[in-house]
């Protein structure tokens, strides 16, 4: 008799658990919050951004949203939001002028986006975005390897808006996938690994103003701040000596 009762109870508990897990992790996203709620989150005592204006709400997919904004101190910032654990969460934000890359899925380069937001007083004409890997030397399974340097770049027009975004080019995606596969297959020499680690690529940027200037676009001259997640990364500003001519 107990067995006849116990088995159905286990089945009911199992179905409830599956239902709760689906609801918590896999259910479709709810409607995205209104602007006032977005402002309240960015302005709360933990973040203290001081939002003056939400400029746009850009869905990269149904669970990831890019929101550029302007602060009360004339900072032009970016924020990233994602649907996680059955709620919309602020993933990261920055009030500085440095473009960032959002790696929505770290293992899938096709889900990587570069975002920026510059004050119009900088008078930017276009950005040049770079993927760079320095020359390097590594040792794997007792064999010495020379790794040639790699540089790929593409240009993105600034346009009339202060903010913008772009997916990384297919050429970058193919290279990054190949590099990920290569790194996964490498068995580093335990003695030399700490002295000669395999070189890794990084992302960089330059800006060109309407007057042809390539100096860092520093207006307004205030200190930016932010809070980042493991999936976001600032791009390095590159001088003329940092790139292959």
mmCIF file of C-alpha atoms in Angstrom:
data_model
loop_
_atom_site.group_PDB
_atom_site.id
_atom_site.type_symbol
_atom_site.label_atom_id
_atom_site.label_comp_id
_atom_site.label_asym_id
_atom_site.label_seq_id
_atom_site.Cartn_x
_atom_site.Cartn_y
_atom_site.Cartn_z
ATOM 1 C CA UNK A 1 0.000 0.000 0.000
ATOM 2 C CA UNK A 2 2.793 2.389 0.945
ATOM 3 C CA UNK A 3 4.587 1.639 -2.305
ATOM 4 C CA UNK A 4 1.475 2.493 -4.323
ATOM 5 C CA UNK A 5 1.299 5.872 -2.593
ATOM 6 C CA UNK A 6 5.050 6.561 -2.580
ATOM 7 C CA UNK A 7 5.645 6.108 -6.321
ATOM 8 C CA UNK A 8 2.971 8.642 -7.426
ATOM 9 C CA UNK A 9 4.299 11.133 -4.840
ATOM 10 C CA UNK A 10 7.813 10.809 -6.267
ATOM 11 C CA UNK A 11 6.448 11.346 -9.762
ATOM 12 C CA UNK A 12 4.547 14.454 -8.656
ATOM 13 C CA UNK A 13 7.653 15.861 -6.895
ATOM 14 C CA UNK A 14 9.741 15.164 -9.992
ATOM 15 C CA UNK A 15 7.288 16.975 -12.267
ATOM 16 C CA UNK A 16 7.117 19.943 -9.882
ATOM 17 C CA UNK A 17 10.925 20.141 -9.760
ATOM 18 C CA UNK A 18 11.208 19.998 -13.557
ATOM 19 C CA UNK A 19 8.519 22.652 -13.881
ATOM 20 C CA UNK A 20 10.264 24.964 -11.412
ATOM 21 C CA UNK A 21 13.633 24.512 -13.138
ATOM 22 C CA UNK A 22 12.081 25.297 -16.507
ATOM 23 C CA UNK A 23 10.317 28.350 -15.095
ATOM 24 C CA UNK A 24 13.502 29.596 -13.416
ATOM 25 C CA UNK A 25 16.046 28.969 -16.183
ATOM 26 C CA UNK A 26 14.334 28.287 -19.520
ATOM 27 C CA UNK A 27 11.048 30.189 -19.682
ATOM 28 C CA UNK A 28 10.602 32.959 -22.254
ATOM 29 C CA UNK A 29 11.692 36.441 -21.103
ATOM 30 C CA UNK A 30 9.127 38.791 -19.606
ATOM 31 C CA UNK A 31 8.570 42.254 -21.048
ATOM 32 C CA UNK A 32 11.632 44.460 -20.741
ATOM 33 C CA UNK A 33 11.424 47.057 -17.917
ATOM 34 C CA UNK A 34 10.238 50.589 -18.634
ATOM 35 C CA UNK A 35 12.758 53.438 -18.769
ATOM 36 C CA UNK A 36 11.937 54.661 -15.263
ATOM 37 C CA UNK A 37 12.781 51.237 -13.829
ATOM 38 C CA UNK A 38 16.031 51.162 -15.845
ATOM 39 C CA UNK A 39 16.963 54.586 -14.467
ATOM 40 C CA UNK A 40 16.109 53.506 -10.926
ATOM 41 C CA UNK A 41 18.427 50.487 -11.172
ATOM 42 C CA UNK A 42 21.332 52.529 -12.545
ATOM 43 C CA UNK A 43 20.738 55.290 -9.989
ATOM 44 C CA UNK A 44 20.353 53.069 -6.938
ATOM 45 C CA UNK A 45 22.844 53.380 -4.021
ATOM 46 C CA UNK A 46 24.881 50.449 -5.325
ATOM 47 C CA UNK A 47 25.468 51.831 -8.834
ATOM 48 C CA UNK A 48 25.032 55.629 -8.394
ATOM 49 C CA UNK A 49 25.292 56.414 -12.093
ATOM 50 C CA UNK A 50 23.111 59.532 -12.107
ATOM 51 C CA UNK A 51 21.112 58.966 -15.299
ATOM 52 C CA UNK A 52 19.850 62.013 -17.198
ATOM 53 C CA UNK A 53 18.598 60.208 -20.318
ATOM 54 C CA UNK A 54 18.117 56.709 -21.678
ATOM 55 C CA UNK A 55 19.065 57.045 -25.350
ATOM 56 C CA UNK A 56 17.862 53.746 -26.774
ATOM 57 C CA UNK A 57 16.900 50.140 -26.042
ATOM 58 C CA UNK A 58 18.585 47.720 -28.456
ATOM 59 C CA UNK A 59 17.787 44.003 -28.396
ATOM 60 C CA UNK A 60 20.752 41.924 -29.536
ATOM 61 C CA UNK A 61 18.568 38.845 -29.121
ATOM 62 C CA UNK A 62 15.538 38.030 -26.976
ATOM 63 C CA UNK A 63 17.627 37.762 -23.779
ATOM 64 C CA UNK A 64 20.348 40.407 -24.200
ATOM 65 C CA UNK A 65 19.821 44.165 -24.409
ATOM 66 C CA UNK A 66 22.203 47.080 -24.970
ATOM 67 C CA UNK A 67 21.189 50.451 -23.483
ATOM 68 C CA UNK A 68 23.251 53.612 -24.100
ATOM 69 C CA UNK A 69 22.645 56.519 -21.739
ATOM 70 C CA UNK A 70 23.731 60.036 -20.744
ATOM 71 C CA UNK A 71 24.602 60.953 -17.167
ATOM 72 C CA UNK A 72 23.892 64.163 -15.287
ATOM 73 C CA UNK A 73 27.621 65.020 -15.606
ATOM 74 C CA UNK A 74 27.583 64.695 -19.426
ATOM 75 C CA UNK A 75 29.055 61.228 -19.400
ATOM 76 C CA UNK A 76 28.026 59.030 -22.312
ATOM 77 C CA UNK A 77 27.737 55.471 -21.078
ATOM 78 C CA UNK A 78 26.701 51.968 -22.030
ATOM 79 C CA UNK A 79 24.903 49.263 -20.079
ATOM 80 C CA UNK A 80 24.246 45.587 -20.745
ATOM 81 C CA UNK A 81 21.153 43.750 -19.560
ATOM 82 C CA UNK A 82 20.298 40.063 -19.704
ATOM 83 C CA UNK A 83 17.411 37.774 -18.833
ATOM 84 C CA UNK A 84 18.732 35.440 -16.164
ATOM 85 C CA UNK A 85 17.106 33.448 -13.352
ATOM 86 C CA UNK A 86 13.669 34.593 -14.432
ATOM 87 C CA UNK A 87 14.358 38.324 -14.280
ATOM 88 C CA UNK A 88 16.005 41.123 -16.233
ATOM 89 C CA UNK A 89 19.361 41.895 -14.620
ATOM 90 C CA UNK A 90 21.931 44.635 -15.119
ATOM 91 C CA UNK A 91 24.977 42.678 -16.279
ATOM 92 C CA UNK A 92 27.473 45.561 -16.484
ATOM 93 C CA UNK A 93 27.778 49.247 -17.238
ATOM 94 C CA UNK A 94 30.400 51.922 -17.896
ATOM 95 C CA UNK A 95 30.339 55.718 -17.984
ATOM 96 C CA UNK A 96 33.778 55.961 -19.629
ATOM 97 C CA UNK A 97 34.638 56.548 -23.278
ATOM 98 C CA UNK A 98 36.271 53.186 -23.966
ATOM 99 C CA UNK A 99 34.420 50.780 -26.291
ATOM 100 C CA UNK A 100 33.627 47.384 -24.821
ATOM 101 C CA UNK A 101 33.090 43.933 -26.228
ATOM 102 C CA UNK A 102 30.238 41.815 -24.879
ATOM 103 C CA UNK A 103 30.918 38.094 -25.244
ATOM 104 C CA UNK A 104 27.389 36.823 -24.777
ATOM 105 C CA UNK A 105 28.572 33.241 -25.252
ATOM 106 C CA UNK A 106 32.303 33.042 -24.544
ATOM 107 C CA UNK A 107 32.665 29.950 -26.752
ATOM 108 C CA UNK A 108 30.740 31.375 -29.719
ATOM 109 C CA UNK A 109 32.433 34.370 -31.410
ATOM 110 C CA UNK A 110 29.301 35.012 -33.508
ATOM 111 C CA UNK A 111 27.646 36.235 -30.280
ATOM 112 C CA UNK A 112 30.335 38.853 -29.586
ATOM 113 C CA UNK A 113 29.404 42.532 -30.017
ATOM 114 C CA UNK A 114 31.430 45.739 -29.713
ATOM 115 C CA UNK A 115 29.627 48.802 -28.292
ATOM 116 C CA UNK A 116 30.534 52.456 -27.795
ATOM 117 C CA UNK A 117 29.053 55.814 -26.827
ATOM 118 C CA UNK A 118 31.039 59.046 -27.305
ATOM 119 C CA UNK A 119 30.090 62.628 -26.526
ATOM 120 C CA UNK A 120 29.195 64.457 -29.786
ATOM 121 C CA UNK A 121 31.751 67.178 -28.938
ATOM 122 C CA UNK A 122 34.478 64.694 -29.859
ATOM 123 C CA UNK A 123 33.396 65.067 -33.515
ATOM 124 C CA UNK A 124 34.291 61.514 -34.491
ATOM 125 C CA UNK A 125 34.263 60.448 -38.113
ATOM 126 C CA UNK A 126 34.898 56.721 -37.688
ATOM 127 C CA UNK A 127 36.375 54.039 -35.429
ATOM 128 C CA UNK A 128 38.967 51.470 -36.451
ATOM 129 C CA UNK A 129 38.603 48.235 -34.472
ATOM 130 C CA UNK A 130 41.424 45.729 -34.135
ATOM 131 C CA UNK A 131 42.055 42.113 -33.236
ATOM 132 C CA UNK A 132 45.765 41.672 -32.459
ATOM 133 C CA UNK A 133 47.962 38.819 -31.351
ATOM 134 C CA UNK A 134 51.579 39.628 -30.536
ATOM 135 C CA UNK A 135 54.446 37.540 -31.827
ATOM 136 C CA UNK A 136 55.324 34.832 -29.349
ATOM 137 C CA UNK A 137 57.268 31.742 -28.446
ATOM 138 C CA UNK A 138 55.907 28.676 -26.701
ATOM 139 C CA UNK A 139 56.957 25.149 -25.763
ATOM 140 C CA UNK A 140 54.571 22.201 -26.058
ATOM 141 C CA UNK A 141 55.482 18.535 -25.524
ATOM 142 C CA UNK A 142 59.165 19.449 -25.674
ATOM 143 C CA UNK A 143 58.819 21.222 -29.036
ATOM 144 C CA UNK A 144 59.520 24.910 -29.553
ATOM 145 C CA UNK A 145 56.965 26.950 -31.486
ATOM 146 C CA UNK A 146 57.223 30.432 -32.970
ATOM 147 C CA UNK A 147 53.876 32.210 -33.210
ATOM 148 C CA UNK A 148 53.759 35.030 -35.776
ATOM 149 C CA UNK A 149 51.906 38.225 -34.953
ATOM 150 C CA UNK A 150 48.393 38.730 -36.302
ATOM 151 C CA UNK A 151 46.498 41.959 -36.892
ATOM 152 C CA UNK A 152 43.019 42.292 -38.320
ATOM 153 C CA UNK A 153 40.983 45.470 -38.434
ATOM 154 C CA UNK A 154 37.830 47.012 -39.838
ATOM 155 C CA UNK A 155 36.350 50.471 -39.923
ATOM 156 C CA UNK A 156 32.997 51.527 -38.493
ATOM 157 C CA UNK A 157 31.500 54.924 -39.300
ATOM 158 C CA UNK A 158 30.529 56.975 -36.253
ATOM 159 C CA UNK A 159 27.275 58.141 -37.843
ATOM 160 C CA UNK A 160 24.944 60.811 -36.519
ATOM 161 C CA UNK A 161 24.273 59.131 -33.165
ATOM 162 C CA UNK A 162 26.743 59.203 -30.283
ATOM 163 C CA UNK A 163 26.348 55.457 -29.725
ATOM 164 C CA UNK A 164 26.653 52.367 -31.855
ATOM 165 C CA UNK A 165 27.424 48.670 -31.919
ATOM 166 C CA UNK A 166 28.607 45.996 -34.305
ATOM 167 C CA UNK A 167 29.025 42.233 -34.392
ATOM 168 C CA UNK A 168 32.610 41.187 -34.976
ATOM 169 C CA UNK A 169 33.408 40.317 -38.626
ATOM 170 C CA UNK A 170 33.191 36.756 -39.915
ATOM 171 C CA UNK A 171 36.980 36.728 -40.485
ATOM 172 C CA UNK A 172 37.522 37.424 -36.793
ATOM 173 C CA UNK A 173 35.021 34.752 -35.847
ATOM 174 C CA UNK A 174 36.793 32.141 -37.978
ATOM 175 C CA UNK A 175 40.192 33.051 -36.537
ATOM 176 C CA UNK A 176 38.932 32.965 -32.935
ATOM 177 C CA UNK A 177 37.262 29.586 -33.436
ATOM 178 C CA UNK A 178 40.481 28.194 -34.904
ATOM 179 C CA UNK A 179 42.515 29.647 -32.049
ATOM 180 C CA UNK A 180 40.134 28.195 -29.448
ATOM 181 C CA UNK A 181 40.478 24.751 -31.033
ATOM 182 C CA UNK A 182 44.261 25.078 -31.180
ATOM 183 C CA UNK A 183 44.525 26.185 -27.532
ATOM 184 C CA UNK A 184 42.319 23.288 -26.440
ATOM 185 C CA UNK A 185 44.645 20.826 -28.197
ATOM 186 C CA UNK A 186 47.888 22.228 -26.784
ATOM 187 C CA UNK A 187 49.550 20.248 -23.987
ATOM 188 C CA UNK A 188 52.012 22.744 -22.495
ATOM 189 C CA UNK A 189 55.414 21.652 -21.214
ATOM 190 C CA UNK A 190 55.113 21.802 -17.429
ATOM 191 C CA UNK A 191 58.544 23.409 -16.992
ATOM 192 C CA UNK A 192 58.424 26.013 -19.781
ATOM 193 C CA UNK A 193 54.709 26.889 -19.622
ATOM 194 C CA UNK A 194 55.163 29.568 -16.962
ATOM 195 C CA UNK A 195 58.077 31.171 -18.827
ATOM 196 C CA UNK A 196 56.668 31.013 -22.383
ATOM 197 C CA UNK A 197 52.856 30.977 -22.264
ATOM 198 C CA UNK A 198 51.140 30.852 -25.676
ATOM 199 C CA UNK A 199 50.267 34.408 -26.813
ATOM 200 C CA UNK A 200 46.608 35.399 -26.721
ATOM 201 C CA UNK A 201 44.767 37.865 -28.920
ATOM 202 C CA UNK A 202 43.255 41.086 -27.625
ATOM 203 C CA UNK A 203 40.936 43.779 -28.977
ATOM 204 C CA UNK A 204 41.848 47.408 -29.577
ATOM 205 C CA UNK A 205 40.546 50.589 -31.157
ATOM 206 C CA UNK A 206 41.480 53.920 -32.658
ATOM 207 C CA UNK A 207 39.234 56.861 -33.469
ATOM 208 C CA UNK A 208 39.538 59.396 -36.274
ATOM 209 C CA UNK A 209 37.907 62.791 -35.923
ATOM 210 C CA UNK A 210 36.323 64.820 -38.696
ATOM 211 C CA UNK A 211 39.542 66.891 -38.737
ATOM 212 C CA UNK A 212 41.667 63.750 -39.243
ATOM 213 C CA UNK A 213 42.934 63.666 -35.640
ATOM 214 C CA UNK A 214 43.606 60.242 -34.105
ATOM 215 C CA UNK A 215 44.009 61.439 -30.512
ATOM 216 C CA UNK A 216 42.007 59.859 -27.703
ATOM 217 C CA UNK A 217 38.487 61.386 -27.663
ATOM 218 C CA UNK A 218 38.626 62.699 -24.102
ATOM 219 C CA UNK A 219 35.605 65.069 -23.931
ATOM 220 C CA UNK A 220 34.160 65.435 -21.326
ATOM 221 C CA UNK A 221 37.261 65.334 -19.156
ATOM 222 C CA UNK A 222 35.797 63.447 -16.212
ATOM 223 C CA UNK A 223 36.651 60.092 -14.705
ATOM 224 C CA UNK A 224 34.442 57.301 -15.956
ATOM 225 C CA UNK A 225 33.531 54.350 -13.768
ATOM 226 C CA UNK A 226 31.580 51.162 -14.092
ATOM 227 C CA UNK A 227 30.905 47.634 -13.028
ATOM 228 C CA UNK A 228 31.777 44.766 -15.323
ATOM 229 C CA UNK A 229 30.907 41.120 -15.592
ATOM 230 C CA UNK A 230 33.022 38.191 -16.734
ATOM 231 C CA UNK A 231 31.494 38.421 -20.229
ATOM 232 C CA UNK A 232 32.547 42.042 -20.920
ATOM 233 C CA UNK A 233 35.972 43.438 -21.734
ATOM 234 C CA UNK A 234 37.295 46.926 -22.446
ATOM 235 C CA UNK A 235 39.095 47.461 -25.741
ATOM 236 C CA UNK A 236 42.593 48.934 -25.582
ATOM 237 C CA UNK A 237 43.157 52.355 -27.077
ATOM 238 C CA UNK A 238 46.009 51.954 -29.565
ATOM 239 C CA UNK A 239 48.632 54.531 -30.491
ATOM 240 C CA UNK A 240 50.470 54.545 -33.793
ATOM 241 C CA UNK A 241 53.309 52.483 -32.253
ATOM 242 C CA UNK A 242 50.883 49.782 -31.127
ATOM 243 C CA UNK A 243 49.821 48.657 -34.591
ATOM 244 C CA UNK A 244 51.598 47.207 -37.613
ATOM 245 C CA UNK A 245 51.869 49.846 -40.315
#
